[in-house]
Amino acid sequence: MKKHNNVTVLDHPLICHKIAILRDEKTSTKQFRELVEEITTLVTYEAFKDVPTQEVEVKTPLVTCKQRMIPENSIAVVPVLRAGLGMVAGVHTLFPTAKVGHIGMYRDEETLQPREYYCKLPDGIENMRVIVLDPMLATGGSACAAIEQLKARGCRDIHQMSIIAAPEGIDKLAEAHPDVKIFVAVVDEKLNENGYILPGLGDAGDRLFGTK
Ligand code: PRP
Ligand code: URA
């Protein structure tokens, strides 16, 4: 992986521990779902570090004071279907009022090119901080296509949040969209000849939804 100043790799012991269990082929669908949610919550804490806040007045039982809060309607998460869906609850654990948009995308198995099949975004998303959710950043094709779609809809403040990334995917996304901050829990070794991340965890969608 090249050096990029828009990329944050969390590499935290708690996250590494949970990812080790996530990767294990013996981990059940139920536990896999729970781990994706928990890891997402931990990454969310870091990714929200620079979220804009505004001053509000709060009346305590004693006095009125000025506090800072995240404004209403200022954050949207956009899971890339299917696997991104597994991350939504992890963000909502910390910030339950985040709006949710959906982009449906699958990789053509031959060409590995992303194909979009669904897009439904919240009204006013162009004025929000938008966080794209996808546990796997492999070639980076799906993330780039989702971000291009969001930019075409007028979004200008976009973050990408993933759990496992391949160096190839990070390089592609960071170079194509230097304005997008990328948060990943861990960076793996490489892609195999079929575009799967090694060591990776296999097909995230299938493991989350028990489809194989
Ligand atoms: C997976 C994953 C990403 C994409 C990553 O989805 O959830 O969206 O592959 O690969 P890329 O970085 O090379 O584009 P997949 O296409 O398998 O669809 P699914 O979630 O519906 O199974
Ligand atoms: N998508 C996945 O679900 N896993 C990979 O390793 C690559 C793309």
CSV table of C-alpha atoms and ligand atoms in Angstrom, one decimal:
chain,number,residue,atom,x,y,z
A,1,MET,CA,0.0,0.0,0.0
A,2,LYS,CA,1.2,3.5,-0.8
A,3,LYS,CA,1.2,6.3,1.7
A,4,HIS,CA,-2.0,8.3,1.7
A,5,ASN,CA,-3.0,11.1,4.0
A,6,ASN,CA,-6.7,10.5,3.6
A,7,VAL,CA,-6.5,6.9,5.0
A,8,THR,CA,-6.9,5.9,8.7
A,9,VAL,CA,-6.1,2.2,9.7
A,10,LEU,CA,-7.4,1.5,13.2
A,11,ASP,CA,-5.2,-1.5,14.0
A,12,HIS,CA,-6.5,-1.6,17.6
A,13,PRO,CA,-6.0,-4.7,19.8
A,14,LEU,CA,-9.8,-5.0,20.5
A,15,ILE,CA,-10.5,-4.7,16.8
A,16,CYS,CA,-7.8,-7.2,15.8
A,17,HIS,CA,-9.1,-9.7,18.3
A,18,LYS,CA,-12.6,-9.5,16.9
A,19,ILE,CA,-11.4,-9.6,13.3
A,20,ALA,CA,-9.5,-12.8,14.1
A,21,ILE,CA,-12.8,-14.5,15.1
A,22,LEU,CA,-14.6,-12.9,12.2
A,23,ARG,CA,-12.1,-14.5,9.7
A,24,ASP,CA,-12.5,-18.0,11.2
A,25,GLU,CA,-14.4,-20.3,8.8
A,26,LYS,CA,-16.0,-21.9,11.9
A,27,THR,CA,-17.6,-18.7,13.1
A,28,SER,CA,-21.4,-19.0,12.9
A,29,THR,CA,-23.6,-16.6,10.9
A,30,LYS,CA,-25.1,-15.2,14.2
A,31,GLN,CA,-21.6,-14.5,15.6
A,32,PHE,CA,-20.4,-13.1,12.3
A,33,ARG,CA,-23.3,-10.6,12.2
A,34,GLU,CA,-22.7,-9.6,15.9
A,35,LEU,CA,-18.9,-9.1,15.2
A,36,VAL,CA,-19.5,-7.0,12.1
A,37,GLU,CA,-21.8,-4.8,14.2
A,38,GLU,CA,-19.4,-4.5,17.1
A,39,ILE,CA,-16.3,-3.7,14.9
A,40,THR,CA,-18.3,-1.1,13.0
A,41,THR,CA,-19.2,0.6,16.3
A,42,LEU,CA,-15.5,0.8,17.2
A,43,VAL,CA,-14.6,2.2,13.8
A,44,THR,CA,-17.5,4.6,14.0
A,45,TYR,CA,-16.1,6.2,17.2
A,46,GLU,CA,-12.9,7.1,15.3
A,47,ALA,CA,-14.6,8.1,12.0
A,48,PHE,CA,-16.9,10.5,13.8
A,49,LYS,CA,-14.0,12.4,15.3
A,50,ASP,CA,-14.2,15.3,12.9
A,51,VAL,CA,-18.0,15.4,12.6
A,52,PRO,CA,-19.2,19.1,12.7
A,53,THR,CA,-21.0,20.1,15.9
A,54,GLN,CA,-23.1,23.2,16.7
A,55,GLU,CA,-23.6,25.1,19.9
A,56,VAL,CA,-26.9,24.5,21.8
A,57,GLU,CA,-28.3,25.6,25.1
A,58,VAL,CA,-29.0,22.9,27.7
A,59,LYS,CA,-30.9,23.6,31.0
A,60,THR,CA,-29.5,21.4,33.7
A,61,PRO,CA,-31.4,21.2,37.1
A,62,LEU,CA,-29.0,24.0,38.2
A,63,VAL,CA,-28.2,26.4,35.3
A,64,THR,CA,-28.4,26.9,31.6
A,65,CYS,CA,-25.1,26.2,29.8
A,66,LYS,CA,-23.8,26.1,26.2
A,67,GLN,CA,-23.0,22.6,24.9
A,68,ARG,CA,-22.0,21.1,21.5
A,69,MET,CA,-24.2,18.6,19.6
A,70,ILE,CA,-24.2,17.0,16.1
A,71,PRO,CA,-27.0,18.9,14.2
A,72,GLU,CA,-30.2,17.0,13.2
A,73,ASN,CA,-30.2,15.7,9.6
A,74,SER,CA,-26.5,16.2,9.2
A,75,ILE,CA,-25.3,12.5,8.9
A,76,ALA,CA,-26.3,9.8,6.5
A,77,VAL,CA,-24.9,6.3,6.2
A,78,VAL,CA,-25.0,4.5,2.8
A,79,PRO,CA,-24.5,0.8,3.0
A,80,VAL,CA,-23.5,-0.9,-0.2
A,81,LEU,CA,-25.8,-3.9,-0.6
A,82,ARG,CA,-25.6,-6.5,0.5
A,83,ALA,CA,-22.8,-6.7,3.0
A,84,GLY,CA,-22.8,-3.0,4.0
A,85,LEU,CA,-26.2,-3.7,5.6
A,86,GLY,CA,-24.5,-5.6,8.4
A,87,MET,CA,-22.7,-2.4,9.4
A,88,VAL,CA,-25.8,-0.1,9.8
A,89,ALA,CA,-26.7,-1.2,13.3
A,90,GLY,CA,-23.1,-0.7,14.4
A,91,VAL,CA,-23.3,3.0,13.5
A,92,HIS,CA,-26.8,3.4,15.0
A,93,THR,CA,-25.6,2.0,18.3
A,94,LEU,CA,-23.6,5.2,18.7
A,95,PHE,CA,-25.6,7.6,16.6
A,96,PRO,CA,-29.2,6.4,16.2
A,97,THR,CA,-30.5,9.3,14.2
A,98,ALA,CA,-28.2,8.8,11.2
A,99,LYS,CA,-30.3,8.7,8.0
A,100,VAL,CA,-29.8,5.6,5.8
A,101,GLY,CA,-29.5,5.5,2.0
A,102,HIS,CA,-29.0,2.3,0.1
A,103,ILE,CA,-26.9,1.5,-3.0
A,104,GLY,CA,-27.2,-2.0,-4.5
A,105,MET,CA,-24.1,-3.2,-6.2
A,106,TYR,CA,-22.6,-6.5,-7.2
A,107,ARG,CA,-19.3,-7.5,-8.8
A,108,ASP,CA,-19.5,-9.2,-12.1
A,109,GLU,CA,-17.7,-12.5,-11.4
A,110,GLU,CA,-15.8,-12.4,-14.6
A,111,THR,CA,-14.7,-8.8,-15.0
A,112,LEU,CA,-14.9,-7.8,-11.3
A,113,GLN,CA,-16.6,-4.6,-12.4
A,114,PRO,CA,-19.3,-3.3,-10.1
A,115,ARG,CA,-22.9,-3.3,-11.4
A,116,GLU,CA,-25.4,-1.0,-9.7
A,117,TYR,CA,-29.0,-2.3,-9.4
A,118,TYR,CA,-30.6,-0.1,-6.7
A,119,CYS,CA,-30.2,3.4,-5.4
A,120,LYS,CA,-32.4,5.1,-2.8
A,121,LEU,CA,-31.0,8.1,-0.9
A,122,PRO,CA,-32.4,10.4,1.8
A,123,ASP,CA,-33.8,13.8,0.7
A,124,GLY,CA,-31.2,16.5,1.3
A,125,ILE,CA,-28.3,14.1,1.3
A,126,GLU,CA,-26.2,16.6,-0.6
A,127,ASN,CA,-26.0,18.7,2.6
A,128,MET,CA,-25.0,15.9,4.9
A,129,ARG,CA,-21.8,14.1,5.9
A,130,VAL,CA,-22.2,10.8,4.0
A,131,ILE,CA,-20.5,7.6,5.3
A,132,VAL,CA,-20.4,4.8,2.8
A,133,LEU,CA,-20.4,1.4,4.5
A,134,ASP,CA,-19.0,-1.8,3.1
A,135,PRO,CA,-17.1,-4.3,5.1
A,136,MET,CA,-14.8,-5.3,2.2
A,137,LEU,CA,-12.7,-3.0,0.1
A,138,ALA,CA,-11.2,-5.4,-2.4
A,139,THR,CA,-10.4,-4.0,-5.8
A,140,GLY,CA,-12.1,-0.7,-4.7
A,141,GLY,CA,-14.4,-0.8,-7.8
A,142,SER,CA,-17.6,-0.9,-5.7
A,143,ALA,CA,-16.5,1.9,-3.4
A,144,CYS,CA,-15.5,4.1,-6.3
A,145,ALA,CA,-18.8,3.5,-8.1
A,146,ALA,CA,-20.8,4.2,-5.0
A,147,ILE,CA,-18.9,7.4,-4.3
A,148,GLU,CA,-19.2,8.5,-8.0
A,149,GLN,CA,-23.0,8.0,-7.7
A,150,LEU,CA,-23.1,10.1,-4.5
A,151,LYS,CA,-21.0,12.9,-6.1
A,152,ALA,CA,-23.4,12.8,-9.1
A,153,ARG,CA,-26.2,13.4,-6.6
A,154,GLY,CA,-24.4,16.5,-5.3
A,155,CYS,CA,-22.7,15.0,-2.1
A,156,ARG,CA,-19.5,16.8,-1.3
A,157,ASP,CA,-18.6,15.5,2.2
A,158,ILE,CA,-18.0,11.8,1.9
A,159,HIS,CA,-16.3,9.2,4.1
A,160,GLN,CA,-15.7,5.5,3.4
A,161,MET,CA,-15.9,3.0,6.3
A,162,SER,CA,-14.7,-0.6,5.8
A,163,ILE,CA,-13.6,-3.5,8.0
A,164,ILE,CA,-11.0,-5.3,5.8
A,165,ALA,CA,-9.2,-3.7,2.9
A,166,ALA,CA,-6.7,-4.9,0.3
A,167,PRO,CA,-3.8,-2.6,-0.4
A,168,GLU,CA,-4.9,-2.5,-4.1
A,169,GLY,CA,-8.4,-1.2,-3.1
A,170,ILE,CA,-7.1,1.5,-0.8
A,171,ASP,CA,-4.6,2.8,-3.4
A,172,LYS,CA,-7.4,2.9,-6.1
A,173,LEU,CA,-9.9,4.7,-3.9
A,174,ALA,CA,-7.5,7.1,-2.2
A,175,GLU,CA,-6.1,8.1,-5.6
A,176,ALA,CA,-9.5,8.4,-7.4
A,177,HIS,CA,-11.1,10.3,-4.5
A,178,PRO,CA,-8.4,12.2,-2.5
A,179,ASP,CA,-11.2,14.3,-0.9
A,180,VAL,CA,-12.8,11.2,0.7
A,181,LYS,CA,-11.5,10.1,4.1
A,182,ILE,CA,-11.1,6.4,4.3
A,183,PHE,CA,-11.4,4.5,7.6
A,184,VAL,CA,-10.6,0.8,7.7
A,185,ALA,CA,-10.2,-1.6,10.6
A,186,VAL,CA,-7.3,-3.6,9.1
A,187,VAL,CA,-5.3,-3.8,5.8
A,188,ASP,CA,-4.7,-7.3,4.5
A,189,GLU,CA,-1.9,-8.7,2.3
A,190,LYS,CA,-3.3,-8.8,-1.2
A,191,LEU,CA,-6.0,-9.9,-3.6
A,192,ASN,CA,-6.1,-13.4,-5.1
A,193,GLU,CA,-6.7,-14.0,-8.8
A,194,ASN,CA,-10.5,-13.9,-8.3
A,195,GLY,CA,-10.4,-10.6,-6.6
A,196,TYR,CA,-10.9,-12.0,-3.1
A,197,ILE,CA,-8.9,-10.5,-0.2
A,198,LEU,CA,-6.2,-12.7,1.4
A,199,PRO,CA,-6.3,-13.8,4.1
A,200,GLY,CA,-9.7,-12.0,4.2
A,201,LEU,CA,-12.8,-13.8,5.4
A,202,GLY,CA,-14.4,-15.1,2.2
A,203,ASP,CA,-17.6,-13.6,0.9
A,204,ALA,CA,-18.9,-11.1,3.5
A,205,GLY,CA,-22.5,-11.1,2.1
A,206,ASP,CA,-22.8,-14.9,2.1
A,207,ARG,CA,-21.4,-15.1,5.6
A,208,LEU,CA,-23.7,-12.3,7.0
A,209,PHE,CA,-26.8,-13.7,5.4
A,210,GLY,CA,-26.1,-17.4,5.4
A,211,THR,CA,-26.6,-17.7,1.7
A,212,LYS,CA,-23.9,-20.3,1.1
B,1,PRP,C1,-18.6,-7.5,-2.1
B,1,PRP,C2,-18.4,-6.5,-1.0
B,1,PRP,C3,-18.2,-5.2,-1.8
B,1,PRP,C4,-17.4,-5.7,-3.0
B,1,PRP,C5,-16.0,-5.4,-2.8
B,1,PRP,O1,-19.9,-7.4,-2.6
B,1,PRP,O2,-19.5,-6.4,-0.1
B,1,PRP,O3,-19.4,-4.5,-2.1
B,1,PRP,O4,-17.6,-7.1,-3.1
B,1,PRP,O5,-15.2,-5.7,-3.9
B,1,PRP,P1,-14.5,-4.6,-4.8
B,1,PRP,O6,-13.8,-3.7,-3.9
B,1,PRP,O7,-13.6,-5.4,-5.7
B,1,PRP,O8,-15.6,-3.9,-5.7
B,1,PRP,P2,-20.4,-8.4,-3.8
B,1,PRP,O9,-20.2,-7.9,-5.1
B,1,PRP,O10,-19.9,-9.8,-3.5
B,1,PRP,O11,-22.0,-8.4,-3.6
B,1,PRP,P3,-22.8,-8.9,-2.3
B,1,PRP,O12,-22.5,-8.1,-1.1
B,1,PRP,O13,-24.2,-8.7,-2.8
B,1,PRP,O14,-22.5,-10.4,-2.1
B,2,URA,N1,-16.0,-9.3,-1.5
B,2,URA,C1,-16.0,-10.1,-0.4
B,2,URA,O1,-17.1,-10.3,0.2
B,2,URA,N2,-14.9,-10.7,0.0
B,2,URA,C2,-13.7,-10.4,-0.7
B,2,URA,O2,-12.7,-11.0,-0.2
B,2,URA,C3,-13.7,-9.6,-1.8
B,2,URA,C4,-14.9,-9.0,-2.2
